[in-house]
């Protein structure tokens, strides 16, 4: 099968010509194509933080719920993702993890993102305070044994966090700092220990101050830390997003932090367990007015980053190769000969024309 494109984004650069797919993999690039004008093939998007989507909340989703959420995510160009569970009662989290499909789901489920429960009590946002815990290795092992955890967000300043980080890394789980009141010194200690990611930078963490830069300053000052950014125009001011991009151009990973209401009409939704959240003017807020996830889609985030000054290639990389590198996923996030044919076809306005997973067209405009 040929895609019928004018060019393809191969390993970060545009290669003129069509893309040929054989048996679910990229067989050739740069193939002569007379009919692909204005169409560009790019790797499928990867979202590391999806709490729910299309009316589905992953805290209580079953197999049918995952199918419905997956179909809605595909429409936005996401071909692989991490279902994300926020801080909730242990039994609810474990039950939710056991519902994660283990078969060949489309989009691909790369594992789970546990956002908590080892978070700062002063930076919880809408996470359930009663379910927050200080670092506990026995609890951690129960969570890791319950399902395919690929990423965990935690606060590094909590007592015992270092041992939790060590255990996670030893078990092949990536660690991200977030919902934290850590100082720059505490953040740097975690980075030196092997942590290389920050969850929704600037949000739910110690503010950046000139003599107290916190996690934000520590992360932006280093070359080995990826910063995840919710680019919905609400979580970050455009100027703040521009500062992040200028400081960490090749280390920005776009995430949506999407909730159940993403892709749905505005209104009242029970999206975070027992917490009712309201969607109004594109913002999701809990009962106390705090932000509670987003209704952002990944294609919107890519377009917004491009509008901020990132090149097309850079904006796509922030939604593909960079998030894949956070969790060490080498089989997704790239378009190259031999790789899985997980692709989006975009036009010159960065609108989605086609979405392909494992060589199968799942969305066509």
CSV table of N, CA, C and O in Angstrom, one decimal, residues 165-268:
chain,number,residue,atom,x,y,z
A,165,UNK,N,12.0,5.9,43.9
A,165,UNK,CA,12.6,6.1,42.6
A,165,UNK,C,13.5,5.0,42.2
A,165,UNK,O,13.4,4.5,41.0
A,166,UNK,N,14.3,4.5,43.1
A,166,UNK,CA,15.2,3.4,42.8
A,166,UNK,C,14.5,2.2,42.4
A,166,UNK,O,14.8,1.5,41.5
A,167,UNK,N,13.4,1.9,43.1
A,167,UNK,CA,12.6,0.7,42.9
A,167,UNK,C,11.9,0.8,41.5
A,167,UNK,O,11.9,-0.2,40.7
A,168,UNK,N,11.4,1.9,41.2
A,168,UNK,CA,10.7,2.1,39.9
A,168,UNK,C,11.7,1.9,38.8
A,168,UNK,O,11.4,1.2,37.8
A,169,UNK,N,12.8,2.6,38.8
A,169,UNK,CA,13.8,2.5,37.8
A,169,UNK,C,14.3,1.0,37.6
A,169,UNK,O,14.6,0.5,36.5
A,170,UNK,N,14.5,0.3,38.8
A,170,UNK,CA,15.0,-1.0,38.7
A,170,UNK,C,14.0,-2.0,38.0
A,170,UNK,O,14.3,-3.0,37.4
A,171,UNK,N,12.7,-1.6,38.1
A,171,UNK,CA,11.6,-2.4,37.5
A,171,UNK,C,11.2,-1.9,36.1
A,171,UNK,O,10.2,-2.3,35.5
A,172,UNK,N,12.0,-1.0,35.6
A,172,UNK,CA,11.8,-0.5,34.2
A,172,UNK,C,10.7,0.5,34.0
A,172,UNK,O,10.2,0.7,32.9
A,173,UNK,N,10.4,1.2,35.1
A,173,UNK,CA,9.3,2.2,35.1
A,173,UNK,C,9.9,3.6,35.1
A,173,UNK,O,10.8,3.9,35.9
A,174,UNK,N,9.6,4.4,34.1
A,174,UNK,CA,10.1,5.8,34.1
A,174,UNK,C,9.4,6.6,35.2
A,174,UNK,O,8.3,6.3,35.6
A,175,UNK,N,10.2,7.6,35.6
A,175,UNK,CA,9.7,8.4,36.7
A,175,UNK,C,9.6,9.9,36.3
A,175,UNK,O,10.6,10.4,35.6
A,176,UNK,N,8.6,10.6,36.7
A,176,UNK,CA,8.4,12.0,36.3
A,176,UNK,C,8.1,12.8,37.6
A,176,UNK,O,7.4,12.2,38.5
A,177,UNK,N,8.6,14.0,37.8
A,177,UNK,CA,8.4,14.8,38.9
A,177,UNK,C,7.2,15.7,38.7
A,177,UNK,O,7.0,16.3,37.6
A,178,UNK,N,6.3,15.7,39.7
A,178,UNK,CA,5.1,16.5,39.5
A,178,UNK,C,4.3,16.5,40.8
A,178,UNK,O,4.5,15.8,41.7
A,179,UNK,N,3.3,17.5,40.8
A,179,UNK,CA,2.5,17.7,42.0
A,179,UNK,C,3.4,17.7,43.2
A,179,UNK,O,3.3,17.0,44.2
A,180,UNK,N,4.3,18.6,43.2
A,180,UNK,CA,5.5,18.7,44.1
A,180,UNK,C,5.8,20.1,44.5
A,180,UNK,O,5.6,21.0,43.8
A,181,UNK,N,6.3,20.1,45.8
A,181,UNK,CA,6.8,21.4,46.3
A,181,UNK,C,8.3,21.4,46.4
A,181,UNK,O,8.9,22.1,47.3
A,182,UNK,N,8.9,20.6,45.6
A,182,UNK,CA,10.4,20.4,45.7
A,182,UNK,C,11.2,21.6,45.4
A,182,UNK,O,10.8,22.4,44.5
A,183,UNK,N,12.3,21.8,46.1
A,183,UNK,CA,13.2,22.9,45.8
A,183,UNK,C,14.0,22.4,44.6
A,183,UNK,O,14.0,21.3,44.2
A,184,UNK,N,14.8,23.4,44.0
A,184,UNK,CA,15.7,23.0,42.9
A,184,UNK,C,16.7,21.9,43.4
A,184,UNK,O,17.0,21.0,42.6
A,185,UNK,N,17.2,22.0,44.6
A,185,UNK,CA,18.2,21.0,45.1
A,185,UNK,C,17.5,19.7,45.2
A,185,UNK,O,18.1,18.7,44.8
A,186,UNK,N,16.3,19.6,45.7
A,186,UNK,CA,15.6,18.3,45.8
A,186,UNK,C,15.3,17.8,44.4
A,186,UNK,O,15.4,16.5,44.1
A,187,UNK,N,14.9,18.6,43.5
A,187,UNK,CA,14.7,18.2,42.1
A,187,UNK,C,15.9,17.7,41.4
A,187,UNK,O,16.0,16.6,40.8
A,188,UNK,N,17.0,18.4,41.6
A,188,UNK,CA,18.3,18.0,41.0
A,188,UNK,C,18.8,16.6,41.6
A,188,UNK,O,19.4,15.8,40.8
A,189,UNK,N,18.6,16.4,42.8
A,189,UNK,CA,18.9,15.1,43.4
A,189,UNK,C,18.2,14.0,42.8
A,189,UNK,O,18.7,12.9,42.5
A,190,UNK,N,16.9,14.2,42.5
A,190,UNK,CA,16.1,13.2,41.8
A,190,UNK,C,16.6,13.0,40.4
A,190,UNK,O,16.7,11.9,39.9
A,191,UNK,N,16.9,14.1,39.7
A,191,UNK,CA,17.4,14.0,38.3
A,191,UNK,C,18.7,13.2,38.3
A,191,UNK,O,19.0,12.4,37.4
A,192,UNK,N,19.6,13.5,39.3
A,192,UNK,CA,20.9,12.8,39.3
A,192,UNK,C,20.7,11.3,39.6
A,192,UNK,O,21.5,10.5,39.3
A,193,UNK,N,19.6,11.0,40.2
A,193,UNK,CA,19.3,9.6,40.6
A,193,UNK,C,18.7,8.8,39.4
A,193,UNK,O,18.6,7.6,39.5
A,194,UNK,N,18.3,9.5,38.3
A,194,UNK,CA,17.9,8.8,37.2
A,194,UNK,C,16.5,9.3,36.6
A,194,UNK,O,16.1,8.7,35.6
A,195,UNK,N,15.9,10.2,37.3
A,195,UNK,CA,14.6,10.8,36.8
A,195,UNK,C,14.9,11.7,35.6
A,195,UNK,O,15.8,12.6,35.8
A,196,UNK,N,14.2,11.7,34.6
A,196,UNK,CA,14.5,12.5,33.4
A,196,UNK,C,13.2,13.1,32.8
A,196,UNK,O,13.2,13.4,31.6
A,197,UNK,N,12.2,13.4,33.7
A,197,UNK,CA,11.0,14.0,33.1
A,197,UNK,C,10.3,14.8,34.2
A,197,UNK,O,10.4,14.6,35.4
A,198,UNK,N,9.5,15.8,33.7
A,198,UNK,CA,8.6,16.6,34.6
A,198,UNK,C,7.2,16.6,34.0
A,198,UNK,O,7.0,16.8,32.9
A,199,UNK,N,6.2,16.3,34.9
A,199,UNK,CA,4.8,16.3,34.6
A,199,UNK,C,4.2,17.7,34.5
A,199,UNK,O,4.4,18.4,35.4
A,200,UNK,N,3.5,18.0,33.4
A,200,UNK,CA,2.9,19.3,33.2
A,200,UNK,C,3.6,20.4,33.9
A,200,UNK,O,3.2,21.0,34.9
A,201,UNK,N,4.7,20.8,33.3
A,201,UNK,CA,5.7,21.7,33.8
A,201,UNK,C,4.9,23.1,34.2
A,201,UNK,O,4.1,23.5,33.4
A,202,UNK,N,5.3,23.6,35.3
A,202,UNK,CA,4.7,24.8,35.9
A,202,UNK,C,3.4,24.6,36.7
A,202,UNK,O,3.1,25.3,37.6
A,203,UNK,N,2.7,23.6,36.3
A,203,UNK,CA,1.4,23.3,36.9
A,203,UNK,C,1.5,22.4,38.1
A,203,UNK,O,2.2,21.3,38.0
A,204,UNK,N,0.9,22.7,39.2
A,204,UNK,CA,0.9,21.9,40.4
A,204,UNK,C,2.4,21.6,40.9
A,204,UNK,O,2.7,20.5,41.3
A,205,UNK,N,3.2,22.7,40.9
A,205,UNK,CA,4.5,22.6,41.5
A,205,UNK,C,5.0,23.9,42.0
A,205,UNK,O,4.3,25.0,41.8
A,206,UNK,N,6.0,23.9,42.8
A,206,UNK,CA,6.6,25.1,43.4
A,206,UNK,C,6.8,26.2,42.3
A,206,UNK,O,7.4,25.9,41.3
A,207,UNK,N,6.4,27.4,42.6
A,207,UNK,CA,6.5,28.4,41.5
A,207,UNK,C,8.0,28.7,41.3
A,207,UNK,O,8.9,28.6,42.2
A,208,UNK,N,8.3,29.2,40.1
A,208,UNK,CA,9.7,29.6,39.7
A,208,UNK,C,9.9,31.0,40.3
A,208,UNK,O,9.2,31.9,40.0
A,209,UNK,N,10.9,31.1,41.2
A,209,UNK,CA,11.2,32.4,41.8
A,209,UNK,C,12.7,32.6,41.5
A,209,UNK,O,13.5,31.7,41.4
A,210,UNK,N,13.1,33.9,41.6
A,210,UNK,CA,14.5,34.2,41.2
A,210,UNK,C,15.5,33.6,42.1
A,210,UNK,O,16.7,33.3,41.7
A,211,UNK,N,15.3,33.4,43.4
A,211,UNK,CA,16.2,32.8,44.3
A,211,UNK,C,15.7,31.4,44.7
A,211,UNK,O,16.3,30.8,45.6
A,212,UNK,N,14.6,31.0,44.2
A,212,UNK,CA,14.0,29.7,44.6
A,212,UNK,C,13.3,29.1,43.3
A,212,UNK,O,12.1,29.1,43.2
A,213,UNK,N,14.1,28.6,42.4
A,213,UNK,CA,13.6,28.2,41.1
A,213,UNK,C,12.8,26.9,41.1
A,213,UNK,O,12.1,26.6,40.1
A,214,UNK,N,12.9,26.1,42.1
A,214,UNK,CA,12.1,24.9,42.2
A,214,UNK,C,12.4,23.9,41.1
A,214,UNK,O,13.4,23.9,40.4
A,215,UNK,N,11.4,23.0,40.8
A,215,UNK,CA,11.5,22.0,39.8
A,215,UNK,C,11.7,22.6,38.4
A,215,UNK,O,12.5,22.2,37.6
A,216,UNK,N,10.9,23.7,38.2
A,216,UNK,CA,10.9,24.3,36.9
A,216,UNK,C,12.3,24.8,36.5
A,216,UNK,O,12.8,24.5,35.4
A,217,UNK,N,12.9,25.5,37.4
A,217,UNK,CA,14.2,26.1,37.1
A,217,UNK,C,15.3,25.0,37.0
A,217,UNK,O,16.1,25.0,36.1
A,218,UNK,N,15.2,24.0,37.9
A,218,UNK,CA,16.1,22.9,37.8
A,218,UNK,C,16.0,22.1,36.4
A,218,UNK,O,17.0,21.8,35.8
A,219,UNK,N,14.8,21.9,36.0
A,219,UNK,CA,14.6,21.1,34.8
A,219,UNK,C,15.0,21.9,33.5
A,219,UNK,O,15.7,21.4,32.6
A,220,UNK,N,14.7,23.2,33.5
A,220,UNK,CA,15.0,24.0,32.3
A,220,UNK,C,16.5,24.3,32.2
A,220,UNK,O,17.0,24.5,31.1
A,221,UNK,N,17.2,24.2,33.3
A,221,UNK,CA,18.6,24.5,33.3
A,221,UNK,C,19.5,23.3,32.9
A,221,UNK,O,20.6,23.5,32.6
A,222,UNK,N,18.9,22.1,32.9
A,222,UNK,CA,19.6,20.9,32.5
A,222,UNK,C,19.4,20.6,31.1
A,222,UNK,O,18.5,21.1,30.4
A,223,UNK,N,20.3,19.7,30.6
A,223,UNK,CA,20.1,19.2,29.2
A,223,UNK,C,19.5,17.8,29.1
A,223,UNK,O,19.3,17.3,28.0
A,224,UNK,N,19.3,17.2,30.3
A,224,UNK,CA,18.9,15.7,30.3
A,224,UNK,C,17.5,15.5,30.8
A,224,UNK,O,17.2,14.4,31.2
A,225,UNK,N,16.7,16.5,30.9
A,225,UNK,CA,15.3,16.4,31.4
A,225,UNK,C,14.3,16.9,30.4
A,225,UNK,O,14.4,17.9,29.8
A,226,UNK,N,13.3,16.0,30.2
A,226,UNK,CA,12.2,16.3,29.3
A,226,UNK,C,11.1,17.0,30.1
A,226,UNK,O,10.8,16.5,31.2
A,227,UNK,N,10.6,18.0,29.6
A,227,UNK,CA,9.5,18.7,30.2
A,227,UNK,C,8.2,18.5,29.4
A,227,UNK,O,8.1,18.8,28.2
A,228,UNK,N,7.2,18.0,30.1
A,228,UNK,CA,5.9,17.8,29.5
A,228,UNK,C,5.0,19.0,29.6
A,228,UNK,O,5.0,19.6,30.7
A,229,UNK,N,4.3,19.4,28.6
A,229,UNK,CA,3.6,20.7,28.5
A,229,UNK,C,2.2,20.5,28.0
A,229,UNK,O,2.0,19.9,27.0
A,230,UNK,N,1.3,21.1,28.8
A,230,UNK,CA,-0.1,21.1,28.3
A,230,UNK,C,-0.4,22.4,27.6
A,230,UNK,O,-0.5,23.5,28.2
A,231,UNK,N,-0.5,22.4,26.3
A,231,UNK,CA,-0.5,23.6,25.5
A,231,UNK,C,-1.9,23.9,25.0
A,231,UNK,O,-2.3,23.9,23.8
A,232,UNK,N,-2.8,24.2,26.0
A,232,UNK,CA,-4.2,24.4,25.7
A,232,UNK,C,-4.6,25.9,25.8
A,232,UNK,O,-5.7,26.3,25.7
A,233,UNK,N,-3.6,26.8,26.1
A,233,UNK,CA,-3.9,28.2,26.3
A,233,UNK,C,-4.5,28.5,27.6
A,233,UNK,O,-4.8,29.7,27.9
A,234,UNK,N,-4.6,27.5,28.5
A,234,UNK,CA,-5.2,27.8,29.8
A,234,UNK,C,-4.2,27.4,30.9
A,234,UNK,O,-4.0,28.2,31.8
A,235,UNK,N,-3.6,26.2,30.8
A,235,UNK,CA,-2.6,25.8,31.8
A,235,UNK,C,-1.3,26.7,31.8
A,235,UNK,O,-0.7,26.9,32.8
A,236,UNK,N,-1.0,27.2,30.6
A,236,UNK,CA,0.2,28.1,30.5
A,236,UNK,C,-0.2,29.3,29.6
A,236,UNK,O,-0.8,29.2,28.6
A,237,UNK,N,0.3,30.5,30.1
A,237,UNK,CA,0.2,31.6,29.2
A,237,UNK,C,1.1,31.5,28.0
A,237,UNK,O,2.1,30.8,28.0
A,238,UNK,N,0.7,32.1,26.8
A,238,UNK,CA,1.5,31.9,25.6
A,238,UNK,C,3.0,32.3,25.9
A,238,UNK,O,3.9,31.7,25.4
A,239,UNK,N,3.2,33.4,26.7
A,239,UNK,CA,4.6,33.8,27.0
A,239,UNK,C,5.3,32.7,27.8
A,239,UNK,O,6.5,32.5,27.6
A,240,UNK,N,4.6,32.1,28.7
A,240,UNK,CA,5.3,31.0,29.5
A,240,UNK,C,5.6,29.9,28.6
A,240,UNK,O,6.7,29.3,28.7
A,241,UNK,N,4.7,29.5,27.7
A,241,UNK,CA,5.0,28.4,26.8
A,241,UNK,C,6.2,28.7,25.9
A,241,UNK,O,7.0,27.9,25.6
A,242,UNK,N,6.3,30.0,25.5
A,242,UNK,CA,7.4,30.4,24.6
A,242,UNK,C,8.7,30.3,25.4
A,242,UNK,O,9.7,29.9,24.8
A,243,UNK,N,8.7,30.7,26.7
A,243,UNK,CA,9.9,30.6,27.5
A,243,UNK,C,10.3,29.1,27.6
A,243,UNK,O,11.5,28.8,27.5
A,244,UNK,N,9.4,28.2,27.9
A,244,UNK,CA,9.7,26.8,28.0
A,244,UNK,C,10.3,26.3,26.7
A,244,UNK,O,11.3,25.6,26.6
A,245,UNK,N,9.7,26.7,25.5
A,245,UNK,CA,10.2,26.2,24.2
A,245,UNK,C,11.6,26.7,24.0
A,245,UNK,O,12.4,26.0,23.5
A,246,UNK,N,11.8,28.0,24.2
A,246,UNK,CA,13.1,28.6,24.0
A,246,UNK,C,14.2,27.9,24.9
A,246,UNK,O,15.4,27.8,24.4
A,247,UNK,N,13.8,27.6,26.1
A,247,UNK,CA,14.8,27.0,27.0
A,247,UNK,C,15.1,25.5,26.8
A,247,UNK,O,16.2,25.0,27.0
A,248,UNK,N,14.1,24.8,26.3
A,248,UNK,CA,14.2,23.4,26.2
A,248,UNK,C,13.7,22.9,24.9
A,248,UNK,O,13.0,21.9,24.8
A,249,UNK,N,14.1,23.5,23.8
A,249,UNK,CA,13.5,23.3,22.5
A,249,UNK,C,13.4,21.8,22.1
A,249,UNK,O,12.4,21.3,21.5
A,250,UNK,N,14.5,21.1,22.3
A,250,UNK,CA,14.5,19.6,21.9
A,250,UNK,C,14.1,18.7,23.1
A,250,UNK,O,14.2,17.5,22.9
A,251,UNK,N,13.6,19.3,24.2
A,251,UNK,CA,13.3,18.5,25.3
A,251,UNK,C,11.8,18.7,25.8
A,251,UNK,O,11.5,18.4,26.9
A,252,UNK,N,11.0,19.2,24.9
A,252,UNK,CA,9.6,19.4,25.2
A,252,UNK,C,8.7,18.2,24.6
A,252,UNK,O,8.8,17.9,23.5
A,253,UNK,N,7.9,17.7,25.5
A,253,UNK,CA,7.0,16.6,25.1
A,253,UNK,C,5.6,17.2,25.3
A,253,UNK,O,5.2,17.6,26.4
A,254,UNK,N,4.8,17.2,24.3
A,254,UNK,CA,3.4,17.6,24.4
A,254,UNK,C,2.5,16.5,25.1
A,254,UNK,O,2.7,15.4,24.7
A,255,UNK,N,1.7,16.9,26.0
A,255,UNK,CA,0.7,16.0,26.6
A,255,UNK,C,-0.6,16.7,26.6
A,255,UNK,O,-0.7,18.0,26.6
A,256,UNK,N,-1.7,16.0,26.7
A,256,UNK,CA,-3.0,16.6,26.8
A,256,UNK,C,-3.6,16.7,28.2
A,256,UNK,O,-4.3,17.6,28.5
A,257,UNK,N,-3.3,15.7,29.0
A,257,UNK,CA,-3.9,15.6,30.4
A,257,UNK,C,-5.4,15.6,30.2
A,257,UNK,O,-6.2,16.1,31.0
A,258,UNK,N,-5.9,14.9,29.1
A,258,UNK,CA,-7.3,14.9,28.7
A,258,UNK,C,-8.1,14.2,29.7
A,258,UNK,O,-7.7,13.2,30.3
A,259,UNK,N,-9.4,14.6,29.9
A,259,UNK,CA,-10.3,13.9,30.8
A,259,UNK,C,-11.5,13.4,30.0
A,259,UNK,O,-11.5,13.6,28.7
A,260,UNK,N,-12.4,12.8,30.6
A,260,UNK,CA,-13.6,12.2,30.0
A,260,UNK,C,-14.3,13.2,29.0
A,260,UNK,O,-14.7,12.7,28.0
A,261,UNK,N,-14.3,14.4,29.3
A,261,UNK,CA,-15.1,15.4,28.5
A,261,UNK,C,-14.4,15.7,27.2
A,261,UNK,O,-15.0,16.4,26.4
A,262,UNK,N,-13.1,15.4,27.0
A,262,UNK,CA,-12.4,15.7,25.8
A,262,UNK,C,-13.2,15.0,24.6
A,262,UNK,O,-13.5,13.9,24.6
A,263,UNK,N,-13.5,15.9,23.6
A,263,UNK,CA,-14.2,15.4,22.5
A,263,UNK,C,-15.7,15.4,22.7
A,263,UNK,O,-16.5,14.9,21.9
A,264,UNK,N,-16.2,16.0,23.8
A,264,UNK,CA,-17.6,16.0,24.1
A,264,UNK,C,-18.1,17.5,24.3
A,264,UNK,O,-17.3,18.4,24.3
A,265,UNK,N,-19.4,17.7,24.5
A,265,UNK,CA,-19.9,19.0,24.7
A,265,UNK,C,-19.6,19.5,26.1
A,265,UNK,O,-19.3,18.7,27.0
A,266,UNK,N,-19.6,20.8,26.3
A,266,UNK,CA,-19.3,21.3,27.6
A,266,UNK,C,-20.5,21.0,28.6
A,266,UNK,O,-21.6,20.8,28.3
A,267,UNK,N,-20.1,21.0,29.9
A,267,UNK,CA,-21.1,20.7,30.9
A,267,UNK,C,-20.5,20.1,32.2
A,267,UNK,O,-19.3,20.4,32.4
A,268,UNK,N,-21.2,19.3,32.9
A,268,UNK,CA,-20.8,18.8,34.2
A,268,UNK,C,-20.5,17.3,34.0
A,268,UNK,O,-21.3,16.6,33.5
